[in-house]
Amino acid sequence: MKIRMNMEHLLRIILLSSIICICQGTFGQSKVIGVSDYVGAVKDEENLSVYQVIGSDSIVLTDKYEFFWTIEFYQDYRLLFEFKEEVDNQDFEIDTFDDRICHQYKSYYLFKVDKRPSICNSYLVFKRDLNKVTFIGSTDKSSSLIFGDVDQDGYFEIGGFNDLVEPLDLNGTLDTDYYQSAFNVFEINDQIRRDVELENSFKAVIERRLKYSYSGILDSYVFDRSVSDSSVRKYPGASNYIISKESIEKMESSELRLMRNEIFASYGYKFKSKDLQKHFASQEWYSPLYDDVNHKLTEIEKINVQTILEVSKTK
């Protein structure tokens, strides 16, 4: 077993070295780094090539200006497929996920197309089959709050709103026509298609839950062929974007308290208050795990906790 592990480690080093040599030979002075090193200030550098090894495959992103324009798929040092950023007159600016170049699901590789912070991303989908790679297509823009096989039907789903705006009318009430048309779910198979059945399951919940600015729908939930109120967070938007005081100032203090504490509950905080214990125990997505989760909160969540507290003091 030890010999086998050493051989696998050696082969991995050889493979990585070969890919770096290929990239340097192809792109001249291009700096070649692994995706795990593509963080912080490095992201601001131009003329980079970033690689990731998945099994016997190596995937390389090249031609970086602000984002990457080319994807190359290698198998055992051999170039299998090259994808350029301009396909059918569409401009694809490819970005990485936080810790990987692409997301792999079964034989599919999904790449993120960055549409800038104020615009939803879309996704490129490729299928890896035997000795070839096939470009399946791209999704429309999506906030991708649904990302995975959420209904356990064997297919990968990407879903959410196609725009990062508030689906509210000028009076501050839910604009049903807007959110019905703006919400979509894409199912990934040998083609990309709309999953209307899953869309309708979520739309029923959205209409009940969406009582303030753009919420986001989903952090985690248990899917049992029907989506219940207790299987999704009531205020997921508090974790997904910075909420304004104006958007929550009409809410009751009790509701603001639940919104604020739901952020901590999403990380498994064990509440000491009996009423909060009872409330979150009824939520399918909640698991009491930790005595302290403050270090887990994102910057957005910290800002929103403070905003909710400030509005609560006015009640």
PDB file of C-alpha atoms in Angstrom:
ATOM      1  CA  MET A   1       0.000   0.000   0.000  1.00  0.00           C
ATOM      2  CA  LYS A   2       2.839   2.393   0.893  1.00  0.00           C
ATOM      3  CA  ILE A   3       4.608   1.675  -2.410  1.00  0.00           C
ATOM      4  CA  ARG A   4       1.380   2.300  -4.314  1.00  0.00           C
ATOM      5  CA  MET A   5       0.819   5.618  -2.528  1.00  0.00           C
ATOM      6  CA  ASN A   6       4.388   6.728  -3.257  1.00  0.00           C
ATOM      7  CA  MET A   7       3.978   5.844  -6.925  1.00  0.00           C
ATOM      8  CA  GLU A   8       0.721   7.802  -7.137  1.00  0.00           C
ATOM      9  CA  HIS A   9       2.411  10.775  -5.507  1.00  0.00           C
ATOM     10  CA  LEU A  10       5.325  10.557  -7.949  1.00  0.00           C
ATOM     11  CA  LEU A  11       3.009  10.327 -10.952  1.00  0.00           C
ATOM     12  CA  ARG A  12       1.099  13.385  -9.715  1.00  0.00           C
ATOM     13  CA  ILE A  13       4.326  15.396  -9.457  1.00  0.00           C
ATOM     14  CA  ILE A  14       5.342  14.324 -12.974  1.00  0.00           C
ATOM     15  CA  LEU A  15       1.912  15.244 -14.339  1.00  0.00           C
ATOM     16  CA  LEU A  16       1.938  18.685 -12.706  1.00  0.00           C
ATOM     17  CA  SER A  17       5.475  19.362 -13.918  1.00  0.00           C
ATOM     18  CA  SER A  18       4.507  18.378 -17.457  1.00  0.00           C
ATOM     19  CA  ILE A  19       1.479  20.656 -17.486  1.00  0.00           C
ATOM     20  CA  ILE A  20       3.577  23.580 -16.254  1.00  0.00           C
ATOM     21  CA  CYS A  21       6.115  22.924 -19.011  1.00  0.00           C
ATOM     22  CA  ILE A  22       3.356  22.738 -21.622  1.00  0.00           C
ATOM     23  CA  CYS A  23       1.864  26.029 -20.443  1.00  0.00           C
ATOM     24  CA  GLN A  24       5.201  27.787 -20.322  1.00  0.00           C
ATOM     25  CA  GLY A  25       6.069  26.525 -23.771  1.00  0.00           C
ATOM     26  CA  THR A  26       2.738  27.563 -25.189  1.00  0.00           C
ATOM     27  CA  PHE A  27       2.308  30.904 -23.460  1.00  0.00           C
ATOM     28  CA  GLY A  28       5.888  32.105 -23.232  1.00  0.00           C
ATOM     29  CA  GLN A  29       6.388  34.108 -20.056  1.00  0.00           C
ATOM     30  CA  SER A  30       2.938  33.304 -18.649  1.00  0.00           C
ATOM     31  CA  LYS A  31       3.073  32.647 -14.919  1.00  0.00           C
ATOM     32  CA  VAL A  32       1.713  29.150 -14.202  1.00  0.00           C
ATOM     33  CA  ILE A  33       0.190  28.415 -10.783  1.00  0.00           C
ATOM     34  CA  GLY A  34      -2.111  25.865  -9.192  1.00  0.00           C
ATOM     35  CA  VAL A  35      -5.658  26.938  -8.427  1.00  0.00           C
ATOM     36  CA  SER A  36      -4.973  26.659  -4.676  1.00  0.00           C
ATOM     37  CA  ASP A  37      -2.410  29.480  -5.058  1.00  0.00           C
ATOM     38  CA  TYR A  38      -4.778  31.643  -7.084  1.00  0.00           C
ATOM     39  CA  VAL A  39      -5.928  33.760  -4.136  1.00  0.00           C
ATOM     40  CA  GLY A  40      -5.495  37.236  -2.745  1.00  0.00           C
ATOM     41  CA  ALA A  41      -3.277  39.606  -4.672  1.00  0.00           C
ATOM     42  CA  VAL A  42      -2.392  36.942  -7.240  1.00  0.00           C
ATOM     43  CA  LYS A  43      -5.869  37.320  -8.724  1.00  0.00           C
ATOM     44  CA  ASP A  44      -5.002  40.856  -9.777  1.00  0.00           C
ATOM     45  CA  GLU A  45      -2.085  39.704 -11.914  1.00  0.00           C
ATOM     46  CA  GLU A  46      -2.465  39.479 -15.671  1.00  0.00           C
ATOM     47  CA  ASN A  47      -0.864  36.939 -18.013  1.00  0.00           C
ATOM     48  CA  LEU A  48      -1.556  33.996 -15.692  1.00  0.00           C
ATOM     49  CA  SER A  49      -2.270  30.359 -16.411  1.00  0.00           C
ATOM     50  CA  VAL A  50      -4.022  28.421 -13.667  1.00  0.00           C
ATOM     51  CA  TYR A  51      -4.284  24.631 -13.580  1.00  0.00           C
ATOM     52  CA  GLN A  52      -6.109  21.931 -11.658  1.00  0.00           C
ATOM     53  CA  VAL A  53      -5.640  18.158 -11.794  1.00  0.00           C
ATOM     54  CA  ILE A  54      -8.735  15.940 -11.689  1.00  0.00           C
ATOM     55  CA  GLY A  55      -7.789  12.267 -11.936  1.00  0.00           C
ATOM     56  CA  SER A  56      -5.831  11.810 -15.163  1.00  0.00           C
ATOM     57  CA  ASP A  57      -7.161  15.114 -16.504  1.00  0.00           C
ATOM     58  CA  SER A  58      -5.538  18.498 -16.177  1.00  0.00           C
ATOM     59  CA  ILE A  59      -7.585  21.608 -16.780  1.00  0.00           C
ATOM     60  CA  VAL A  60      -5.840  24.889 -17.560  1.00  0.00           C
ATOM     61  CA  LEU A  61      -7.289  28.406 -17.719  1.00  0.00           C
ATOM     62  CA  THR A  62      -5.233  30.768 -19.878  1.00  0.00           C
ATOM     63  CA  ASP A  63      -5.308  34.144 -21.641  1.00  0.00           C
ATOM     64  CA  LYS A  64      -6.008  36.153 -18.507  1.00  0.00           C
ATOM     65  CA  TYR A  65      -6.749  39.835 -18.678  1.00  0.00           C
ATOM     66  CA  GLU A  66      -9.287  40.509 -15.948  1.00  0.00           C
ATOM     67  CA  PHE A  67     -10.758  37.030 -16.273  1.00  0.00           C
ATOM     68  CA  PHE A  68      -9.718  34.001 -18.339  1.00  0.00           C
ATOM     69  CA  TRP A  69     -10.664  33.564 -21.992  1.00  0.00           C
ATOM     70  CA  THR A  70      -9.523  30.014 -22.763  1.00  0.00           C
ATOM     71  CA  ILE A  71     -10.050  26.569 -21.210  1.00  0.00           C
ATOM     72  CA  GLU A  72      -7.778  23.661 -22.140  1.00  0.00           C
ATOM     73  CA  PHE A  73      -8.403  20.027 -21.229  1.00  0.00           C
ATOM     74  CA  TYR A  74      -5.416  17.669 -21.115  1.00  0.00           C
ATOM     75  CA  GLN A  75      -5.331  13.906 -20.604  1.00  0.00           C
ATOM     76  CA  ASP A  76      -1.916  12.414 -19.815  1.00  0.00           C
ATOM     77  CA  TYR A  77      -0.097  15.417 -21.350  1.00  0.00           C
ATOM     78  CA  ARG A  78      -2.250  15.341 -24.522  1.00  0.00           C
ATOM     79  CA  LEU A  79      -4.518  18.267 -25.390  1.00  0.00           C
ATOM     80  CA  LEU A  80      -8.052  16.882 -25.746  1.00  0.00           C
ATOM     81  CA  PHE A  81     -10.100  20.029 -26.178  1.00  0.00           C
ATOM     82  CA  GLU A  82      -9.711  23.789 -26.275  1.00  0.00           C
ATOM     83  CA  PHE A  83     -12.495  26.264 -25.596  1.00  0.00           C
ATOM     84  CA  LYS A  84     -12.137  29.906 -26.602  1.00  0.00           C
ATOM     85  CA  GLU A  85     -14.069  32.717 -24.927  1.00  0.00           C
ATOM     86  CA  GLU A  86     -15.983  33.743 -28.033  1.00  0.00           C
ATOM     87  CA  VAL A  87     -18.588  31.161 -29.040  1.00  0.00           C
ATOM     88  CA  ASP A  88     -21.570  32.063 -31.189  1.00  0.00           C
ATOM     89  CA  ASN A  89     -20.657  35.727 -30.730  1.00  0.00           C
ATOM     90  CA  GLN A  90     -21.012  35.436 -26.954  1.00  0.00           C
ATOM     91  CA  ASP A  91     -18.402  36.863 -24.608  1.00  0.00           C
ATOM     92  CA  PHE A  92     -17.455  34.356 -21.891  1.00  0.00           C
ATOM     93  CA  GLU A  93     -15.146  35.694 -19.174  1.00  0.00           C
ATOM     94  CA  ILE A  94     -14.263  32.656 -17.109  1.00  0.00           C
ATOM     95  CA  ASP A  95     -13.607  32.908 -13.387  1.00  0.00           C
ATOM     96  CA  THR A  96     -12.638  30.260 -10.840  1.00  0.00           C
ATOM     97  CA  PHE A  97     -14.662  29.024  -7.917  1.00  0.00           C
ATOM     98  CA  ASP A  98     -12.999  29.863  -4.599  1.00  0.00           C
ATOM     99  CA  ASP A  99     -10.882  26.719  -4.387  1.00  0.00           C
ATOM    100  CA  ARG A 100     -11.153  25.082  -7.800  1.00  0.00           C
ATOM    101  CA  ILE A 101     -11.214  25.873 -11.490  1.00  0.00           C
ATOM    102  CA  CYS A 102     -14.459  24.065 -12.141  1.00  0.00           C
ATOM    103  CA  HIS A 103     -17.157  22.092 -10.379  1.00  0.00           C
ATOM    104  CA  GLN A 104     -17.301  18.402 -11.282  1.00  0.00           C
ATOM    105  CA  TYR A 105     -20.533  16.411 -11.169  1.00  0.00           C
ATOM    106  CA  LYS A 106     -20.327  12.865 -12.511  1.00  0.00           C
ATOM    107  CA  SER A 107     -18.971  13.251 -16.064  1.00  0.00           C
ATOM    108  CA  TYR A 108     -19.771  16.970 -16.260  1.00  0.00           C
ATOM    109  CA  TYR A 109     -17.466  19.941 -15.696  1.00  0.00           C
ATOM    110  CA  LEU A 110     -19.106  23.281 -14.840  1.00  0.00           C
ATOM    111  CA  PHE A 111     -17.260  26.594 -15.235  1.00  0.00           C
ATOM    112  CA  LYS A 112     -18.363  29.945 -13.882  1.00  0.00           C
ATOM    113  CA  VAL A 113     -18.743  32.902 -16.238  1.00  0.00           C
ATOM    114  CA  ASP A 114     -18.273  36.053 -14.188  1.00  0.00           C
ATOM    115  CA  LYS A 115     -20.798  38.781 -14.947  1.00  0.00           C
ATOM    116  CA  ARG A 116     -19.405  41.285 -12.393  1.00  0.00           C
ATOM    117  CA  PRO A 117     -20.607  41.775  -8.790  1.00  0.00           C
ATOM    118  CA  SER A 118     -23.871  43.479  -9.735  1.00  0.00           C
ATOM    119  CA  ILE A 119     -24.899  40.885 -12.340  1.00  0.00           C
ATOM    120  CA  CYS A 120     -25.670  37.194 -11.913  1.00  0.00           C
ATOM    121  CA  ASN A 121     -23.174  34.661 -13.241  1.00  0.00           C
ATOM    122  CA  SER A 122     -23.866  32.070 -15.897  1.00  0.00           C
ATOM    123  CA  TYR A 123     -22.233  28.651 -16.300  1.00  0.00           C
ATOM    124  CA  LEU A 124     -20.492  26.718 -19.070  1.00  0.00           C
ATOM    125  CA  VAL A 125     -21.084  22.970 -19.124  1.00  0.00           C
ATOM    126  CA  PHE A 126     -18.802  20.330 -20.637  1.00  0.00           C
ATOM    127  CA  LYS A 127     -19.152  16.555 -20.731  1.00  0.00           C
ATOM    128  CA  ARG A 128     -16.122  14.297 -20.289  1.00  0.00           C
ATOM    129  CA  ASP A 129     -16.605  10.990 -22.084  1.00  0.00           C
ATOM    130  CA  LEU A 130     -13.868   8.424 -22.822  1.00  0.00           C
ATOM    131  CA  ASN A 131     -11.181  10.258 -24.799  1.00  0.00           C
ATOM    132  CA  LYS A 132     -13.140  13.388 -25.646  1.00  0.00           C
ATOM    133  CA  VAL A 133     -14.637  16.529 -24.151  1.00  0.00           C
ATOM    134  CA  THR A 134     -17.902  17.960 -25.501  1.00  0.00           C
ATOM    135  CA  PHE A 135     -19.236  21.459 -24.924  1.00  0.00           C
ATOM    136  CA  ILE A 136     -22.883  21.043 -23.843  1.00  0.00           C
ATOM    137  CA  GLY A 137     -23.781  24.729 -23.663  1.00  0.00           C
ATOM    138  CA  SER A 138     -24.255  27.582 -21.208  1.00  0.00           C
ATOM    139  CA  THR A 139     -27.000  28.502 -18.759  1.00  0.00           C
ATOM    140  CA  ASP A 140     -28.689  31.869 -18.668  1.00  0.00           C
ATOM    141  CA  LYS A 141     -27.794  34.228 -15.817  1.00  0.00           C
ATOM    142  CA  SER A 142     -28.673  32.844 -12.400  1.00  0.00           C
ATOM    143  CA  SER A 143     -28.061  33.798  -8.784  1.00  0.00           C
ATOM    144  CA  SER A 144     -27.344  30.033  -8.440  1.00  0.00           C
ATOM    145  CA  LEU A 145     -28.734  29.703  -4.935  1.00  0.00           C
ATOM    146  CA  ILE A 146     -29.760  26.236  -6.052  1.00  0.00           C
ATOM    147  CA  PHE A 147     -26.560  24.448  -7.023  1.00  0.00           C
ATOM    148  CA  GLY A 148     -26.564  20.640  -7.021  1.00  0.00           C
ATOM    149  CA  ASP A 149     -28.898  17.684  -7.374  1.00  0.00           C
ATOM    150  CA  VAL A 150     -31.431  19.205  -5.013  1.00  0.00           C
ATOM    151  CA  ASP A 151     -34.372  16.963  -5.904  1.00  0.00           C
ATOM    152  CA  GLN A 152     -32.264  13.785  -5.993  1.00  0.00           C
ATOM    153  CA  ASP A 153     -33.290  12.856  -9.530  1.00  0.00           C
ATOM    154  CA  GLY A 154     -29.714  12.201 -10.695  1.00  0.00           C
ATOM    155  CA  TYR A 155     -29.328  15.531 -12.533  1.00  0.00           C
ATOM    156  CA  PHE A 156     -27.453  18.662 -11.510  1.00  0.00           C
ATOM    157  CA  GLU A 157     -29.594  21.774 -11.089  1.00  0.00           C
ATOM    158  CA  ILE A 158     -28.678  25.453 -11.100  1.00  0.00           C
ATOM    159  CA  GLY A 159     -31.407  27.871 -10.101  1.00  0.00           C
ATOM    160  CA  GLY A 160     -32.286  31.296  -8.770  1.00  0.00           C
ATOM    161  CA  PHE A 161     -33.188  34.746 -10.034  1.00  0.00           C
ATOM    162  CA  ASN A 162     -31.713  36.033 -13.282  1.00  0.00           C
ATOM    163  CA  ASP A 163     -31.126  39.480 -11.829  1.00  0.00           C
ATOM    164  CA  LEU A 164     -29.887  40.852  -8.502  1.00  0.00           C
ATOM    165  CA  VAL A 165     -32.714  43.296  -7.923  1.00  0.00           C
ATOM    166  CA  GLU A 166     -35.610  43.445  -5.519  1.00  0.00           C
ATOM    167  CA  PRO A 167     -38.769  41.802  -6.911  1.00  0.00           C
ATOM    168  CA  LEU A 168     -40.940  44.442  -5.271  1.00  0.00           C
ATOM    169  CA  ASP A 169     -43.189  47.031  -6.866  1.00  0.00           C
ATOM    170  CA  LEU A 170     -43.123  50.756  -6.078  1.00  0.00           C
ATOM    171  CA  ASN A 171     -45.398  50.209  -3.074  1.00  0.00           C
ATOM    172  CA  GLY A 172     -42.967  47.726  -1.533  1.00  0.00           C
ATOM    173  CA  THR A 173     -45.168  44.683  -2.110  1.00  0.00           C
ATOM    174  CA  LEU A 174     -44.200  41.507  -3.919  1.00  0.00           C
ATOM    175  CA  ASP A 175     -44.278  41.899  -7.689  1.00  0.00           C
ATOM    176  CA  THR A 176     -45.602  38.448  -8.547  1.00  0.00           C
ATOM    177  CA  ASP A 177     -45.275  38.887 -12.300  1.00  0.00           C
ATOM    178  CA  TYR A 178     -41.627  39.863 -11.961  1.00  0.00           C
ATOM    179  CA  TYR A 179     -40.439  37.087  -9.675  1.00  0.00           C
ATOM    180  CA  GLN A 180     -42.373  34.453 -11.626  1.00  0.00           C
ATOM    181  CA  SER A 181     -40.527  35.431 -14.803  1.00  0.00           C
ATOM    182  CA  ALA A 182     -37.153  36.154 -13.146  1.00  0.00           C
ATOM    183  CA  PHE A 183     -36.855  32.825 -11.327  1.00  0.00           C
ATOM    184  CA  ASN A 184     -35.534  29.811 -13.205  1.00  0.00           C
ATOM    185  CA  VAL A 185     -33.974  26.387 -12.650  1.00  0.00           C
ATOM    186  CA  PHE A 186     -31.727  24.704 -15.221  1.00  0.00           C
ATOM    187  CA  GLU A 187     -31.205  20.943 -15.310  1.00  0.00           C
ATOM    188  CA  ILE A 188     -27.861  19.638 -16.600  1.00  0.00           C
ATOM    189  CA  ASN A 189     -27.946  16.501 -18.728  1.00  0.00           C
ATOM    190  CA  ASP A 190     -26.611  15.967 -22.246  1.00  0.00           C
ATOM    191  CA  GLN A 191     -28.353  19.259 -22.831  1.00  0.00           C
ATOM    192  CA  ILE A 192     -29.364  22.204 -20.646  1.00  0.00           C
ATOM    193  CA  ARG A 193     -33.086  22.537 -20.111  1.00  0.00           C
ATOM    194  CA  ARG A 194     -35.482  24.375 -17.805  1.00  0.00           C
ATOM    195  CA  ASP A 195     -36.760  22.219 -14.935  1.00  0.00           C
ATOM    196  CA  VAL A 196     -40.289  23.615 -14.777  1.00  0.00           C
ATOM    197  CA  GLU A 197     -41.474  21.150 -12.116  1.00  0.00           C
ATOM    198  CA  LEU A 198     -38.727  22.182  -9.707  1.00  0.00           C
ATOM    199  CA  GLU A 199     -39.294  25.863 -10.517  1.00  0.00           C
ATOM    200  CA  ASN A 200     -42.932  25.572  -9.543  1.00  0.00           C
ATOM    201  CA  SER A 201     -42.043  23.804  -6.281  1.00  0.00           C
ATOM    202  CA  PHE A 202     -39.887  26.722  -5.218  1.00  0.00           C
ATOM    203  CA  LYS A 203     -42.164  29.470  -6.511  1.00  0.00           C
ATOM    204  CA  ALA A 204     -44.862  28.372  -4.083  1.00  0.00           C
ATOM    205  CA  VAL A 205     -42.442  28.845  -1.191  1.00  0.00           C
ATOM    206  CA  ILE A 206     -41.042  32.119  -2.535  1.00  0.00           C
ATOM    207  CA  GLU A 207     -44.489  33.691  -2.617  1.00  0.00           C
ATOM    208  CA  ARG A 208     -44.972  32.865   1.076  1.00  0.00           C
ATOM    209  CA  ARG A 209     -41.457  33.757   2.172  1.00  0.00           C
ATOM    210  CA  LEU A 210     -40.520  36.832   0.171  1.00  0.00           C
ATOM    211  CA  LYS A 211     -41.701  39.586   2.506  1.00  0.00           C
ATOM    212  CA  TYR A 212     -38.803  42.000   2.112  1.00  0.00           C
ATOM    213  CA  SER A 213     -35.911  42.794  -0.249  1.00  0.00           C
ATOM    214  CA  TYR A 214     -34.426  40.125  -2.541  1.00  0.00           C
ATOM    215  CA  SER A 215     -34.103  37.045  -0.341  1.00  0.00           C
ATOM    216  CA  GLY A 216     -32.249  34.396  -2.299  1.00  0.00           C
ATOM    217  CA  ILE A 217     -34.520  31.441  -1.454  1.00  0.00           C
ATOM    218  CA  LEU A 218     -32.149  28.808  -0.251  1.00  0.00           C
ATOM    219  CA  ASP A 219     -29.201  28.067   1.983  1.00  0.00           C
ATOM    220  CA  SER A 220     -29.985  24.459   2.817  1.00  0.00           C
ATOM    221  CA  TYR A 221     -33.080  22.328   2.973  1.00  0.00           C
ATOM    222  CA  VAL A 222     -34.407  18.799   2.999  1.00  0.00           C
ATOM    223  CA  PHE A 223     -36.141  17.844  -0.241  1.00  0.00           C
ATOM    224  CA  ASP A 224     -38.944  15.312   0.000  1.00  0.00           C
ATOM    225  CA  ARG A 225     -40.637  15.925  -3.386  1.00  0.00           C
ATOM    226  CA  SER A 226     -42.400  18.923  -1.873  1.00  0.00           C
ATOM    227  CA  VAL A 227     -40.771  22.035  -0.445  1.00  0.00           C
ATOM    228  CA  SER A 228     -42.251  23.033   2.912  1.00  0.00           C
ATOM    229  CA  ASP A 229     -41.965  26.302   4.813  1.00  0.00           C
ATOM    230  CA  SER A 230     -39.744  24.660   7.437  1.00  0.00           C
ATOM    231  CA  SER A 231     -37.322  23.244   4.872  1.00  0.00           C
ATOM    232  CA  VAL A 232     -35.954  26.616   3.747  1.00  0.00           C
ATOM    233  CA  ARG A 233     -34.685  29.620   5.663  1.00  0.00           C
ATOM    234  CA  LYS A 234     -37.208  32.399   6.028  1.00  0.00           C
ATOM    235  CA  TYR A 235     -34.609  35.178   5.670  1.00  0.00           C
ATOM    236  CA  PRO A 236     -31.741  33.817   3.539  1.00  0.00           C
ATOM    237  CA  GLY A 237     -31.165  37.263   2.076  1.00  0.00           C
ATOM    238  CA  ALA A 238     -29.565  38.317   5.362  1.00  0.00           C
ATOM    239  CA  SER A 239     -26.658  36.050   4.438  1.00  0.00           C
ATOM    240  CA  ASN A 240     -26.533  36.841   0.727  1.00  0.00           C
ATOM    241  CA  TYR A 241     -26.495  40.628   0.366  1.00  0.00           C
ATOM    242  CA  ILE A 242     -26.342  43.785   2.470  1.00  0.00           C
ATOM    243  CA  ILE A 243     -29.854  44.754   3.505  1.00  0.00           C
ATOM    244  CA  SER A 244     -30.896  48.351   3.996  1.00  0.00           C
ATOM    245  CA  LYS A 245     -32.607  49.788   7.063  1.00  0.00           C
ATOM    246  CA  GLU A 246     -35.444  50.984   4.841  1.00  0.00           C
ATOM    247  CA  SER A 247     -36.224  47.466   3.665  1.00  0.00           C
ATOM    248  CA  ILE A 248     -36.804  46.141   7.207  1.00  0.00           C
ATOM    249  CA  GLU A 249     -37.975  49.180   9.176  1.00  0.00           C
ATOM    250  CA  LYS A 250     -41.651  48.158   8.935  1.00  0.00           C
ATOM    251  CA  MET A 251     -41.010  44.704  10.378  1.00  0.00           C
ATOM    252  CA  GLU A 252     -42.081  43.867  13.939  1.00  0.00           C
ATOM    253  CA  SER A 253     -39.380  43.568  16.601  1.00  0.00           C
ATOM    254  CA  SER A 254     -40.164  39.872  17.024  1.00  0.00           C
ATOM    255  CA  GLU A 255     -39.601  39.265  13.322  1.00  0.00           C
ATOM    256  CA  LEU A 256     -36.369  41.244  13.359  1.00  0.00           C
ATOM    257  CA  ARG A 257     -35.172  39.100  16.248  1.00  0.00           C
ATOM    258  CA  LEU A 258     -35.839  35.932  14.270  1.00  0.00           C
ATOM    259  CA  MET A 259     -34.124  37.361  11.190  1.00  0.00           C
ATOM    260  CA  ARG A 260     -30.996  38.247  13.162  1.00  0.00           C
ATOM    261  CA  ASN A 261     -30.799  34.945  15.006  1.00  0.00           C
ATOM    262  CA  GLU A 262     -31.458  32.939  11.853  1.00  0.00           C
ATOM    263  CA  ILE A 263     -28.005  34.026  10.677  1.00  0.00           C
ATOM    264  CA  PHE A 264     -26.442  32.359  13.735  1.00  0.00           C
ATOM    265  CA  ALA A 265     -28.746  29.355  13.408  1.00  0.00           C
ATOM    266  CA  SER A 266     -27.538  28.763   9.851  1.00  0.00           C
ATOM    267  CA  TYR A 267     -24.101  27.923  11.319  1.00  0.00           C
ATOM    268  CA  GLY A 268     -25.534  25.572  13.955  1.00  0.00           C
ATOM    269  CA  TYR A 269     -25.543  27.897  16.973  1.00  0.00           C
ATOM    270  CA  LYS A 270     -27.033  26.342  20.111  1.00  0.00           C
ATOM    271  CA  PHE A 271     -29.441  28.902  21.522  1.00  0.00           C
ATOM    272  CA  LYS A 272     -29.859  29.465  25.259  1.00  0.00           C
ATOM    273  CA  SER A 273     -33.237  31.180  24.932  1.00  0.00           C
ATOM    274  CA  LYS A 274     -36.078  28.657  25.206  1.00  0.00           C
ATOM    275  CA  ASP A 275     -38.294  30.332  22.607  1.00  0.00           C
ATOM    276  CA  LEU A 276     -35.478  30.439  20.046  1.00  0.00           C
ATOM    277  CA  GLN A 277     -34.628  26.814  20.795  1.00  0.00           C
ATOM    278  CA  LYS A 278     -38.239  25.863  20.139  1.00  0.00           C
ATOM    279  CA  HIS A 279     -38.525  27.927  16.959  1.00  0.00           C
ATOM    280  CA  PHE A 280     -35.364  26.687  15.258  1.00  0.00           C
ATOM    281  CA  ALA A 281     -35.914  23.099  16.389  1.00  0.00           C
ATOM    282  CA  SER A 282     -38.991  23.143  14.127  1.00  0.00           C
ATOM    283  CA  GLN A 283     -36.857  24.061  11.104  1.00  0.00           C
ATOM    284  CA  GLU A 284     -35.675  21.085   9.027  1.00  0.00           C
ATOM    285  CA  TRP A 285     -32.481  22.839   7.940  1.00  0.00           C
ATOM    286  CA  TYR A 286     -31.313  23.610  11.495  1.00  0.00           C
ATOM    287  CA  SER A 287     -28.853  21.496  13.499  1.00  0.00           C
ATOM    288  CA  PRO A 288     -27.668  22.744  16.929  1.00  0.00           C
ATOM    289  CA  LEU A 289     -23.916  22.106  16.932  1.00  0.00           C
ATOM    290  CA  TYR A 290     -21.830  24.958  18.395  1.00  0.00           C
ATOM    291  CA  ASP A 291     -21.743  27.231  21.427  1.00  0.00           C
ATOM    292  CA  ASP A 292     -20.053  30.028  19.453  1.00  0.00           C
ATOM    293  CA  VAL A 293     -20.280  30.743  15.713  1.00  0.00           C
ATOM    294  CA  ASN A 294     -19.282  34.420  15.609  1.00  0.00           C
ATOM    295  CA  HIS A 295     -16.028  33.568  13.831  1.00  0.00           C
ATOM    296  CA  LYS A 296     -17.981  31.856  11.059  1.00  0.00           C
ATOM    297  CA  LEU A 297     -20.020  34.910  10.023  1.00  0.00           C
ATOM    298  CA  THR A 298     -19.182  36.581   6.730  1.00  0.00           C
ATOM    299  CA  GLU A 299     -18.634  40.334   6.460  1.00  0.00           C
ATOM    300  CA  ILE A 300     -22.073  40.694   4.876  1.00  0.00           C
ATOM    301  CA  GLU A 301     -23.690  38.845   7.787  1.00  0.00           C
ATOM    302  CA  LYS A 302     -21.824  40.956  10.378  1.00  0.00           C
ATOM    303  CA  ILE A 303     -23.049  44.138   8.717  1.00  0.00           C
ATOM    304  CA  ASN A 304     -26.621  42.838   8.572  1.00  0.00           C
ATOM    305  CA  VAL A 305     -26.594  41.740  12.225  1.00  0.00           C
ATOM    306  CA  GLN A 306     -25.617  45.288  13.209  1.00  0.00           C
ATOM    307  CA  THR A 307     -28.242  46.831  10.901  1.00  0.00           C
ATOM    308  CA  ILE A 308     -30.998  44.627  12.313  1.00  0.00           C
ATOM    309  CA  LEU A 309     -29.944  45.493  15.871  1.00  0.00           C
ATOM    310  CA  GLU A 310     -30.038  49.213  15.094  1.00  0.00           C
ATOM    311  CA  VAL A 311     -33.524  48.986  13.575  1.00  0.00           C
ATOM    312  CA  SER A 312     -34.707  46.828  16.501  1.00  0.00           C
ATOM    313  CA  LYS A 313     -33.704  49.549  18.982  1.00  0.00           C
ATOM    314  CA  THR A 314     -36.199  51.904  17.335  1.00  0.00           C
ATOM    315  CA  LYS A 315     -39.131  49.600  18.058  1.00  0.00           C
TER     316      LYS A 315
END
